[in-house]
Amino acid sequence: MPPATAPDMRSQMRQNDHSSDASARRKSPGQQSPAQAEGIASGEMTTVSLKVNGTEHTVTLDNRTTLLDALREKLQLTGPKKGCDHGQCGACTVSVNGKRINSCLSLAVMHEDDEVTTIEGIGTADDLDPMQQAFIDHDGFQCGYCTPGQICSAKAVLEEIRAGSPSHVTEDLTARIEVTEAEIRERMSGNICRCGAYANILAAITEVAEERA
Amino acid sequence: MTVPLDSSDMPGPMKHVRKALPHDSAEMHVMGTATYIDDMPEPVGTLHVVPGWAREAVRGRIVSVNLDDVRSAPGVVAVLTAKDVPGINDCSSSFGGDPVLAEDEILFYGQVVFAVVATSRDAARRAAIRAKIEVSPITPILTPEDAIDADTTVLPDYQFRRGSPETGMTAAEEVLEGSMRIGGQEHFYLEGQVAMAQPQESGGMMVYTSTQHPTEVQHTVAKVLGVPDAAVTAEVRRMGGGFGGKESQANQWAALASLAARFTGQACKVRLDRDDDMIMTGKRHDFRVDWKIGYDLDGRIRAVDMEFLARCGYSPDLSLGVNDRTLFHADSSYFYPDASIRSRRLRTDTCSNTAFRGFGGPQGMLAAERMIDAIAIKLEKDPLDIRKLNFYDGERNLTPYGMPVEEFEVMHDLISQLEESSDYWNRRDDVNDFNSANAVLKKGLALTPVKFGISFTLKHLNQAGALVHLYTDGSVHLNHGGTEMGQGLYQKVAQVVAEEFGVTLDKVRITATNTSKVPNTSPTAASSGTDLNAMAAKVAAAEIKGRLIEFLCEQHQCGTDAIRFSDNKVFVADESFPLSEIAKQAHWARIQLSHAGFYATPGITWDRESATGRPFYYFAYGGACAEVTIDTMTGEMTVDRVDILHDVGHSINPAIDLGQIEGGFAQGMGWLTTEELVWDEKGRLRTHAPSTYKIPTAADIPADFNVQLYKGSGNPQSTVYRSKAVGEPPVMLANAVFCAINDAIASLSPGQIPNLDAPATPEAIMKAVQDLRSRRPSS
């Protein structure tokens, strides 16, 4: 279901609801600026500074705006994708202070002064990140929609293993975690690729892991 | 990555074709710069459209619709209902019955009643839930049984019949019968349905749409707006996945965006919320299949009687073609001497089921494999032996619809190669040993074939156009009617055009599919994208090249064989010139450097009315061997190993083809194992997000996964570089997984046929295990 509006939010919306002429079938958008309209439609606004891919941005947004929407709609960083908007598909994966998160499940206002890295901050055409190059070499995509999320996740997976953070399939919690296929599969299982390019995605990640080792 | 295939039968070495080159957007994909519609910069003042629906209603008459609170909601600019449609309120692909906005009736859970147009998507979504819609409920028809009882269908019944199955059944030494259910499948294209419409001067409309069928979007928008087709342009650069779910189902959202754009005069965008998308759009058809098979004691099939009962949903949509294709594939790879294969297209009060990779074929083939497995279990023989015994061969090679299986030797050879490379017989022994030694965990093994008919069974769709320009700097503009959804069509066509012109790939500019460049296109569907569009593009390039050759022959007083195009140059005898120079000279000589190429598949003669003729240009073949382990205490299942050998003729791009095979298999495996659509007793879809609808992940693909391209002599038909279509056939490789699960369950009680339905979720496996165990003493 679309996220149900909680009763308290609804009442808040009604209180805030002082739009003009309810009987008009069509209102000119000019009667209220989009920003005003958003402000009225939503709750409180906050100005937040986000450090994304090394650049500071100051944006004023509804407190309920997700980090994903802030990136895509306020900062025009459209690399992170909206797949399910539920934290279930992984297409919106970005890195925050070095840890991967589903940016659709996090509010932008929570990230004041955090270091956010999106796919746009990982490499350039002249200087691709090794993970990006490996995805090209191994054909680790088809439609490409999940790819930014896969790559952000894949880079984080190798960091997590290196940092000794265990997963569901880690057998010995006291030993150094090996980069095994089982570990990579398990840790990448939050990123759906509906085209089913998994074999190639795993091959790409494994290659980068081996080059590093 | 794989090595390029043998190109020995081609004139000269290939520079681009048959090379494992990356997807054309590879670099953009890894950098996140490939633009999907929701990533496009929005024109100033863009408004957002959200569909509104009666959230409690499944089927009923609309008593009242009160949208006052919606209209008065903050940010709302307009609220549109059926009354606001200036043209025809229908977005169906051919048969009608799909209102863009409901009029008097709610036909299924999720039907769109109104559309909110607001300054932001958030405002529109918040407004949409304020609607008060009163519906007088009608008891919905939900199951195939409900629909049979009510005798309600979306389209007439259809059948193939050969010989006398009744006599055959009587003559057979043994007869088995059963019934199985095959579930549907949600497309879950990762990019949901999306369209942006921008009003143009003088009533025109530019529609950016994520669709496999831009022409149909164009025609639908024109019909809904009541303007000529020529006033509307539809464009799609790429989709974030389609899988059939954007063949007809993209129409409604493009129509709504256009309607809102027309109404407000602003650019308008529809991007469906994922849950709305899953609730509102059609899925793969689910079936009940009733089957009966007569056979002799060797396991040779004598007669077959199959009835396919499809839940089509509330409207016909593409159900005619889908269900026909089920019948065309109800033979899998087996000869049925006498056969009655029937199809009922049941109308249910659910979303309108639609195209999904395989287009009904997978369900037909799975039912055939179920019958083969049943025979093998009953005769206590290996299912692979029964499969091979019934394969089409030199004498027994006519399908139930009368088309000969000309390449039966490819089928035999491919399966026998796979039998060997997968080490089937030794592993059969290992599986038996494992099962003797383990009481709880049981292994299963299966090797199943794929034979998939290539061509649209609606004959007129087997055509394509391409528009190619050569510019005077030697660069090439490429456009064609096919759409890119990740399958690598654009790249393959570009490789063909680069080969034809003898230019490097960077000289070929791939451009978005656009109805104003190539008109009246067919959907990119039926696996036909490359067969049709690459051929049309090749024709266009060859025509331009031909004009240049003629010009050069005159200039240099030489024969055509003295001229060669290669490495961005034109060689005339011993001299060479940059292609740009030749293009400039030709332009000065007033020679046209642009051509619209056209291609129509030859040799297709199918006549549906009489059920005679040849529906398919050729068949694509494949085989898969799967080994699984099930836990008979919990129903859990793992796919341990899968070996695939698949026939793509002479591959145009082996890397892309391997990706299609692996991905198609994964998607088929999801359909048959984890992806379960659940409607509640009221008819509401309960699995409308990936939290409840389980799509295979990286952890689910086989631990041991070996995929090879079949090295044969290429397509015997004169397809583009003797390649074969690859989009859909690999989905059915996953039948091996389902049959292996069935095999594992059957090991519990030799001689007993499990009642396993698809998808074989842990629950379905447990059910089949318990059912088999409860039967054991009486056998």
Short mmCIF file of C-alpha atoms in Angstrom, two decimals, chain B residues 112-523:
data_model
loop_
_atom_site.label_atom_id
_atom_site.label_comp_id
_atom_site.label_asym_id
_atom_site.label_seq_id
_atom_site.Cartn_x
_atom_site.Cartn_y
_atom_site.Cartn_z
CA VAL B 112 -8.21 4.35 -11.77
CA VAL B 113 -11.23 6.59 -11.17
CA PHE B 114 -9.69 10.03 -11.26
CA ALA B 115 -6.33 11.75 -11.63
CA VAL B 116 -4.97 14.49 -9.40
CA VAL B 117 -2.76 17.10 -11.02
CA ALA B 118 -0.72 19.05 -8.50
CA THR B 119 2.38 21.14 -8.11
CA SER B 120 4.29 18.25 -6.58
CA ARG B 121 3.91 14.48 -6.56
CA ASP B 122 3.72 14.58 -2.79
CA ALA B 123 0.84 17.07 -2.86
CA ALA B 124 -0.96 14.97 -5.48
CA ARG B 125 -0.56 11.78 -3.46
CA ARG B 126 -1.80 13.42 -0.27
CA ALA B 127 -4.78 14.83 -2.16
CA ALA B 128 -5.68 11.56 -3.89
CA ILE B 129 -6.45 9.73 -0.67
CA ARG B 130 -9.09 12.33 0.26
CA ALA B 131 -11.55 11.08 -2.36
CA LYS B 132 -14.89 9.68 -1.24
CA ILE B 133 -16.05 7.07 -3.70
CA GLU B 134 -19.18 5.10 -2.97
CA VAL B 135 -19.43 1.81 -4.77
CA SER B 136 -22.32 -0.63 -4.71
CA PRO B 137 -20.44 -3.92 -4.58
CA ILE B 138 -20.97 -6.83 -6.93
CA THR B 139 -19.61 -10.23 -5.88
CA PRO B 140 -16.38 -10.51 -7.82
CA ILE B 141 -15.40 -13.42 -10.00
CA LEU B 142 -11.90 -14.29 -8.89
CA THR B 143 -10.90 -17.87 -9.58
CA PRO B 144 -10.92 -19.92 -12.79
CA GLU B 145 -13.68 -22.00 -11.18
CA ASP B 146 -15.79 -18.88 -10.51
CA ALA B 147 -15.35 -17.84 -14.12
CA ILE B 148 -16.18 -21.28 -15.52
CA ASP B 149 -19.31 -21.43 -13.37
CA ALA B 150 -20.36 -17.99 -14.57
CA ASP B 151 -19.24 -18.87 -18.13
CA THR B 152 -17.50 -15.57 -18.49
CA THR B 153 -14.65 -15.03 -20.92
CA VAL B 154 -12.82 -12.04 -22.44
CA LEU B 155 -12.35 -13.75 -25.81
CA PRO B 156 -13.72 -16.85 -27.54
CA ASP B 157 -12.24 -20.29 -26.88
CA TYR B 158 -9.63 -21.58 -29.30
CA GLN B 159 -8.03 -24.96 -29.94
CA PHE B 160 -5.64 -27.08 -31.93
CA ARG B 161 -6.84 -30.53 -32.77
CA ARG B 162 -5.08 -33.28 -34.64
CA GLY B 163 -6.27 -36.83 -35.38
CA SER B 164 -8.56 -38.40 -32.87
CA PRO B 165 -7.33 -38.00 -29.32
CA GLU B 166 -10.37 -39.98 -28.14
CA THR B 167 -9.37 -43.02 -30.22
CA GLY B 168 -5.73 -42.47 -29.30
CA MET B 169 -6.57 -42.48 -25.63
CA THR B 170 -8.47 -45.76 -26.00
CA ALA B 171 -5.65 -47.31 -28.00
CA ALA B 172 -2.99 -46.22 -25.50
CA GLU B 173 -1.67 -48.83 -23.10
CA GLU B 174 -1.89 -46.47 -20.15
CA VAL B 175 -3.61 -43.18 -19.49
CA LEU B 176 -2.79 -40.60 -16.84
CA GLU B 177 -4.61 -37.44 -15.96
CA GLY B 178 -4.19 -34.55 -13.61
CA SER B 179 -4.55 -30.88 -13.00
CA MET B 180 -1.98 -28.29 -12.09
CA ARG B 181 -1.97 -24.64 -11.22
CA ILE B 182 0.63 -22.30 -12.62
CA GLY B 183 0.96 -18.92 -10.98
CA GLY B 184 1.30 -15.54 -12.62
CA GLN B 185 4.21 -13.14 -12.29
CA GLU B 186 4.68 -9.46 -11.54
CA HIS B 187 7.06 -7.76 -13.95
CA PHE B 188 8.71 -5.56 -11.35
CA TYR B 189 10.61 -3.62 -13.98
CA LEU B 190 12.91 -1.75 -11.64
CA GLU B 191 11.90 1.53 -13.28
CA GLY B 192 8.16 1.73 -12.68
CA GLN B 193 5.63 3.05 -15.16
CA VAL B 194 6.42 6.65 -16.06
CA ALA B 195 5.51 9.21 -18.70
CA MET B 196 6.01 12.93 -19.19
CA ALA B 197 3.86 14.86 -21.65
CA GLN B 198 4.63 18.29 -22.95
CA PRO B 199 2.03 20.28 -24.90
CA GLN B 200 3.23 21.53 -28.28
CA GLU B 201 1.88 24.35 -30.43
CA SER B 202 -1.35 23.86 -32.29
CA GLY B 203 -2.66 20.94 -30.24
CA GLY B 204 0.41 18.78 -30.51
CA MET B 205 1.71 16.58 -27.72
CA MET B 206 5.24 15.33 -27.07
CA VAL B 207 5.21 12.26 -24.86
CA TYR B 208 8.30 10.80 -23.21
CA THR B 209 7.20 7.34 -22.23
CA SER B 210 8.74 4.22 -20.80
CA THR B 211 7.19 1.80 -23.26
CA GLN B 212 8.04 -1.16 -25.45
CA HIS B 213 5.49 0.13 -27.95
CA PRO B 214 5.86 3.84 -28.67
CA THR B 215 3.55 3.65 -31.67
CA GLU B 216 0.75 2.32 -29.50
CA VAL B 217 1.34 5.06 -26.94
CA GLN B 218 1.20 7.61 -29.77
CA HIS B 219 -2.04 6.17 -31.11
CA THR B 220 -3.56 5.84 -27.64
CA VAL B 221 -2.75 9.41 -26.69
CA ALA B 222 -4.19 10.66 -29.98
CA LYS B 223 -7.34 8.59 -29.48
CA VAL B 224 -7.81 9.78 -25.90
CA LEU B 225 -7.18 13.43 -26.78
CA GLY B 226 -9.25 13.21 -29.96
CA VAL B 227 -6.44 14.46 -32.21
CA PRO B 228 -4.82 12.90 -35.28
CA ASP B 229 -1.96 10.48 -34.70
CA ALA B 230 0.30 12.97 -36.46
CA ALA B 231 -0.23 15.50 -33.67
CA VAL B 232 1.41 13.20 -31.14
CA THR B 233 5.03 12.14 -30.88
CA ALA B 234 6.14 9.39 -28.51
CA GLU B 235 9.77 8.93 -27.60
CA VAL B 236 11.71 6.46 -25.48
CA ARG B 237 15.47 6.37 -25.14
CA ARG B 238 15.59 3.47 -22.70
CA MET B 239 13.49 1.66 -20.15
CA GLY B 240 14.60 0.42 -16.78
CA GLY B 241 13.27 -3.00 -17.68
CA GLY B 242 10.12 -3.96 -19.55
CA PHE B 243 9.71 -7.75 -19.70
CA GLY B 244 6.37 -7.35 -21.49
CA GLY B 245 4.95 -5.15 -18.77
CA LYS B 246 5.40 -2.05 -20.90
CA GLU B 247 4.02 -3.49 -24.13
CA SER B 248 0.40 -2.40 -23.63
CA GLN B 249 0.44 -1.37 -19.98
CA ALA B 250 2.37 1.85 -20.54
CA ASN B 251 -0.54 3.33 -22.52
CA GLN B 252 -2.68 4.39 -19.59
CA TRP B 253 -0.01 6.45 -17.84
CA ALA B 254 1.06 8.21 -21.02
CA ALA B 255 -2.60 8.93 -21.70
CA LEU B 256 -3.11 10.37 -18.21
CA ALA B 257 0.00 12.54 -18.46
CA SER B 258 -1.15 13.81 -21.87
CA LEU B 259 -4.68 14.43 -20.69
CA ALA B 260 -3.37 16.47 -17.78
CA ALA B 261 -0.96 18.33 -20.06
CA ARG B 262 -3.75 19.13 -22.46
CA PHE B 263 -5.99 20.28 -19.61
CA THR B 264 -3.46 22.47 -17.82
CA GLY B 265 -1.28 23.54 -20.72
CA GLN B 266 1.76 22.56 -18.66
CA ALA B 267 4.18 19.69 -18.90
CA CYS B 268 2.79 16.85 -16.79
CA LYS B 269 4.47 13.77 -15.40
CA VAL B 270 3.06 10.50 -14.14
CA ARG B 271 5.39 8.28 -12.17
CA LEU B 272 3.53 5.50 -10.46
CA ASP B 273 4.16 4.70 -6.86
CA ARG B 274 5.46 1.11 -6.74
CA ASP B 275 2.45 -0.26 -4.87
CA ASP B 276 0.02 1.44 -7.25
CA ASP B 277 2.03 0.04 -10.15
CA MET B 278 1.84 -3.51 -8.83
CA ILE B 279 -1.86 -3.21 -8.00
CA MET B 280 -3.01 -1.46 -11.19
CA THR B 281 -1.06 -3.13 -13.98
CA GLY B 282 -1.50 -6.59 -15.48
CA LYS B 283 0.78 -9.55 -14.91
CA ARG B 284 1.72 -12.89 -16.40
CA HIS B 285 -1.41 -15.02 -16.82
CA ASP B 286 -2.00 -17.67 -14.21
CA PHE B 287 -3.52 -20.95 -15.28
CA ARG B 288 -5.24 -24.08 -14.24
CA VAL B 289 -4.24 -26.82 -16.66
CA ASP B 290 -6.28 -30.01 -16.89
CA TRP B 291 -4.40 -32.72 -18.72
CA LYS B 292 -4.78 -36.30 -19.84
CA ILE B 293 -2.17 -38.31 -21.66
CA GLY B 294 -2.19 -41.75 -23.27
CA TYR B 295 1.13 -43.58 -23.80
CA ASP B 296 2.62 -47.00 -24.37
CA LEU B 297 4.71 -48.95 -21.87
CA ASP B 298 7.95 -47.62 -23.33
CA GLY B 299 6.71 -44.15 -22.47
CA ARG B 300 5.92 -43.08 -26.02
CA ILE B 301 3.06 -40.59 -26.18
CA ARG B 302 -0.01 -41.74 -28.07
CA ALA B 303 -2.59 -39.04 -27.39
CA VAL B 304 -2.86 -35.79 -25.47
CA ASP B 305 -5.80 -33.83 -24.15
CA MET B 306 -5.02 -30.49 -22.52
CA GLU B 307 -7.23 -27.66 -21.41
CA PHE B 308 -5.66 -24.34 -20.48
CA LEU B 309 -7.84 -22.21 -18.25
CA ALA B 310 -6.31 -18.74 -18.05
CA ARG B 311 -7.28 -15.98 -15.71
CA CYS B 312 -7.17 -13.04 -18.09
CA GLY B 313 -8.53 -10.39 -15.75
CA TYR B 314 -11.21 -7.83 -16.54
CA SER B 315 -10.36 -7.10 -20.21
CA PRO B 316 -8.88 -8.82 -23.28
CA ASP B 317 -5.68 -6.73 -23.49
CA LEU B 318 -3.14 -9.05 -25.18
CA SER B 319 -4.80 -12.26 -23.98
CA LEU B 320 -5.49 -13.51 -27.50
CA GLY B 321 -1.85 -13.70 -28.49
CA VAL B 322 -0.71 -14.84 -25.04
CA ASN B 323 -3.12 -17.76 -24.88
CA ASP B 324 -2.50 -18.73 -28.50
CA ARG B 325 1.20 -18.92 -27.69
CA THR B 326 0.39 -21.19 -24.75
CA LEU B 327 -1.19 -23.60 -27.22
CA PHE B 328 1.73 -23.23 -29.65
CA HIS B 329 4.06 -24.36 -26.86
CA ALA B 330 1.91 -27.00 -25.20
CA ASP B 331 4.03 -29.57 -27.07
CA SER B 332 7.32 -28.34 -25.57
CA SER B 333 9.65 -30.45 -27.77
CA TYR B 334 7.48 -33.56 -28.01
CA PHE B 335 5.52 -35.18 -30.79
CA TYR B 336 1.84 -35.69 -30.00
CA PRO B 337 0.31 -38.10 -32.60
CA ASP B 338 -3.25 -37.27 -31.60
CA ALA B 339 -3.98 -34.11 -29.72
CA SER B 340 -6.70 -31.85 -28.49
CA ILE B 341 -5.25 -28.67 -26.97
CA ARG B 342 -7.84 -26.19 -25.85
CA SER B 343 -7.76 -22.72 -24.39
CA ARG B 344 -10.35 -20.75 -22.42
CA ARG B 345 -9.71 -17.05 -21.87
CA LEU B 346 -11.55 -16.56 -18.59
CA ARG B 347 -12.70 -13.16 -17.47
CA THR B 348 -12.04 -12.46 -13.81
CA ASP B 349 -12.52 -9.25 -11.85
CA THR B 350 -8.79 -8.75 -11.42
CA CYS B 351 -6.12 -6.64 -13.14
CA SER B 352 -5.91 -7.35 -16.85
CA ASN B 353 -3.17 -9.88 -17.42
CA THR B 354 -0.76 -9.05 -20.16
CA ALA B 355 2.47 -9.80 -21.97
CA PHE B 356 5.32 -11.20 -19.88
CA ARG B 357 8.53 -12.53 -21.41
CA GLY B 358 7.53 -15.83 -23.01
CA PHE B 359 3.99 -14.53 -23.66
CA GLY B 360 2.09 -17.65 -22.53
CA GLY B 361 4.67 -20.06 -23.92
CA PRO B 362 6.23 -20.92 -20.55
CA GLN B 363 2.92 -22.04 -19.10
CA GLY B 364 2.24 -24.31 -22.11
CA MET B 365 5.69 -25.87 -21.92
CA LEU B 366 5.56 -26.40 -18.15
CA ALA B 367 2.35 -28.37 -18.52
CA ALA B 368 4.01 -30.59 -21.14
CA GLU B 369 6.96 -31.24 -18.80
CA ARG B 370 4.51 -32.13 -16.04
CA MET B 371 2.97 -34.82 -18.27
CA ILE B 372 6.37 -36.23 -19.21
CA ASP B 373 7.42 -36.37 -15.56
CA ALA B 374 4.16 -38.14 -14.72
CA ILE B 375 4.78 -40.81 -17.35
CA ALA B 376 8.35 -41.33 -16.12
CA ILE B 377 7.26 -41.64 -12.49
CA LYS B 378 4.50 -44.08 -13.38
CA LEU B 379 6.78 -46.25 -15.52
CA GLU B 380 9.66 -45.82 -13.04
CA LYS B 381 11.94 -44.63 -15.81
CA ASP B 382 14.23 -41.65 -15.95
CA PRO B 383 12.34 -38.55 -17.14
CA LEU B 384 15.20 -37.69 -19.52
CA ASP B 385 14.71 -41.00 -21.33
CA ILE B 386 10.99 -40.28 -21.73
CA ARG B 387 11.79 -36.78 -22.98
CA LYS B 388 14.24 -38.03 -25.61
CA LEU B 389 11.90 -40.82 -26.68
CA ASN B 390 9.23 -38.27 -27.49
CA PHE B 391 11.40 -35.62 -29.14
CA TYR B 392 10.46 -34.52 -32.63
CA ASP B 393 12.56 -36.37 -35.20
CA GLY B 394 12.86 -36.83 -38.94
CA GLU B 395 9.57 -38.68 -39.25
CA ARG B 396 7.55 -37.49 -36.31
CA ASN B 397 8.17 -33.80 -36.86
CA LEU B 398 4.86 -32.03 -37.27
CA THR B 399 3.63 -29.86 -34.42
CA PRO B 400 -0.07 -30.03 -33.47
CA TYR B 401 -0.54 -26.84 -35.53
CA GLY B 402 1.07 -28.35 -38.58
CA MET B 403 4.45 -26.61 -38.70
CA PRO B 404 7.40 -28.94 -39.23
CA VAL B 405 10.24 -28.93 -36.72
CA GLU B 406 13.00 -28.65 -39.30
CA GLU B 407 15.92 -28.33 -36.92
CA PHE B 408 15.15 -31.41 -34.85
CA GLU B 409 18.79 -32.42 -35.19
CA VAL B 410 19.87 -29.25 -33.40
CA MET B 411 17.51 -30.16 -30.56
CA HIS B 412 18.91 -33.71 -30.34
CA ASP B 413 22.51 -32.59 -30.56
CA LEU B 414 22.11 -29.79 -28.05
CA ILE B 415 20.43 -32.03 -25.49
CA SER B 416 22.98 -34.78 -25.96
CA GLN B 417 25.86 -32.30 -25.54
CA LEU B 418 24.25 -30.99 -22.38
CA GLU B 419 23.63 -34.51 -21.12
CA GLU B 420 27.36 -35.03 -21.36
CA SER B 421 28.63 -31.65 -20.15
CA SER B 422 26.32 -31.74 -17.14
CA ASP B 423 27.39 -35.34 -16.42
CA TYR B 424 23.71 -36.16 -16.07
CA TRP B 425 23.86 -39.92 -15.62
CA ASN B 426 26.63 -39.98 -13.03
CA ARG B 427 24.86 -37.26 -11.12
CA ARG B 428 21.62 -39.23 -11.33
CA ASP B 429 23.42 -42.02 -9.47
CA ASP B 430 24.78 -39.51 -6.96
CA VAL B 431 21.32 -38.07 -6.40
CA ASN B 432 19.90 -41.56 -5.84
CA ASP B 433 22.70 -42.33 -3.37
CA PHE B 434 22.13 -39.07 -1.55
CA ASN B 435 18.43 -39.72 -1.28
CA SER B 436 18.99 -43.24 0.07
CA ALA B 437 21.33 -41.86 2.70
CA ASN B 438 19.23 -38.87 3.78
CA ALA B 439 15.79 -39.05 5.32
CA VAL B 440 15.02 -35.33 5.48
CA LEU B 441 16.97 -33.66 2.71
CA LYS B 442 16.18 -34.92 -0.78
CA LYS B 443 17.83 -34.07 -4.04
CA GLY B 444 16.22 -33.81 -7.42
CA LEU B 445 17.68 -33.62 -10.93
CA ALA B 446 16.09 -32.67 -14.24
CA LEU B 447 17.20 -31.91 -17.77
CA THR B 448 14.56 -30.14 -19.83
CA PRO B 449 14.48 -28.78 -23.38
CA VAL B 450 13.39 -25.45 -24.82
CA LYS B 451 11.96 -24.97 -28.27
CA PHE B 452 10.50 -21.52 -28.77
CA GLY B 453 8.76 -20.23 -31.88
CA ILE B 454 10.17 -16.97 -33.18
CA SER B 455 7.80 -14.49 -34.86
CA PHE B 456 4.74 -12.61 -33.75
CA THR B 457 1.82 -14.96 -34.29
CA LEU B 458 -0.09 -11.87 -35.41
CA LYS B 459 1.46 -11.79 -38.86
CA HIS B 460 1.28 -8.05 -39.53
CA LEU B 461 3.55 -7.27 -36.57
CA ASN B 462 6.50 -8.97 -38.26
CA GLN B 463 7.83 -5.81 -39.88
CA ALA B 464 10.22 -3.03 -38.94
CA GLY B 465 11.61 0.25 -40.14
CA ALA B 466 14.89 2.07 -39.59
CA LEU B 467 16.12 5.53 -40.45
CA VAL B 468 19.80 5.93 -41.19
CA HIS B 469 21.62 9.12 -42.15
CA LEU B 470 25.22 9.44 -43.23
CA TYR B 471 26.54 12.93 -42.50
CA THR B 472 29.28 14.59 -44.49
CA ASP B 473 31.78 14.16 -41.65
CA GLY B 474 31.39 10.40 -41.95
CA SER B 475 29.29 9.97 -38.82
CA VAL B 476 26.10 7.96 -38.90
CA HIS B 477 22.77 8.67 -37.26
CA LEU B 478 20.86 5.50 -36.41
CA ASN B 479 17.22 5.23 -35.54
CA HIS B 480 14.81 2.30 -35.68
CA GLY B 481 11.47 1.17 -34.34
CA GLY B 482 12.86 -1.11 -31.62
CA THR B 483 13.10 0.01 -28.01
CA GLU B 484 15.93 -0.51 -25.54
CA MET B 485 15.01 -2.10 -22.22
CA GLY B 486 18.40 -3.47 -21.27
CA GLN B 487 18.43 -6.32 -23.77
CA GLY B 488 21.17 -4.65 -25.79
CA LEU B 489 19.12 -4.11 -28.93
CA TYR B 490 20.57 -0.67 -29.62
CA GLN B 491 24.09 -2.03 -29.33
CA LYS B 492 23.41 -5.00 -31.59
CA VAL B 493 21.81 -2.83 -34.26
CA ALA B 494 24.68 -0.35 -34.03
CA GLN B 495 27.17 -3.21 -34.50
CA VAL B 496 25.31 -4.29 -37.64
CA VAL B 497 25.27 -0.74 -39.05
CA ALA B 498 28.97 -0.18 -38.22
CA GLU B 499 29.77 -3.46 -39.97
CA GLU B 500 27.79 -2.46 -43.03
CA PHE B 501 29.40 0.99 -43.35
CA GLY B 502 32.86 -0.19 -42.32
CA VAL B 503 33.03 2.47 -39.64
CA THR B 504 34.10 2.28 -36.02
CA LEU B 505 31.28 2.11 -33.49
CA ASP B 506 32.00 5.59 -32.17
CA LYS B 507 30.90 6.95 -35.57
CA VAL B 508 27.41 5.47 -35.11
CA ARG B 509 25.16 7.71 -33.06
CA ILE B 510 22.39 5.72 -31.41
CA THR B 511 19.23 7.79 -30.96
CA ALA B 512 16.02 7.43 -29.00
CA THR B 513 13.13 5.55 -30.56
CA ASN B 514 10.72 8.19 -31.79
CA THR B 515 7.45 7.81 -33.67
CA SER B 516 8.22 10.82 -35.86
CA LYS B 517 11.36 9.17 -37.22
CA VAL B 518 10.09 5.65 -37.82
CA PRO B 519 6.31 5.36 -37.91
CA ASN B 520 3.83 2.52 -37.39
CA THR B 521 6.26 0.33 -35.54
CA SER B 522 5.61 -3.00 -33.88
CA PRO B 523 6.20 -3.46 -30.17
#
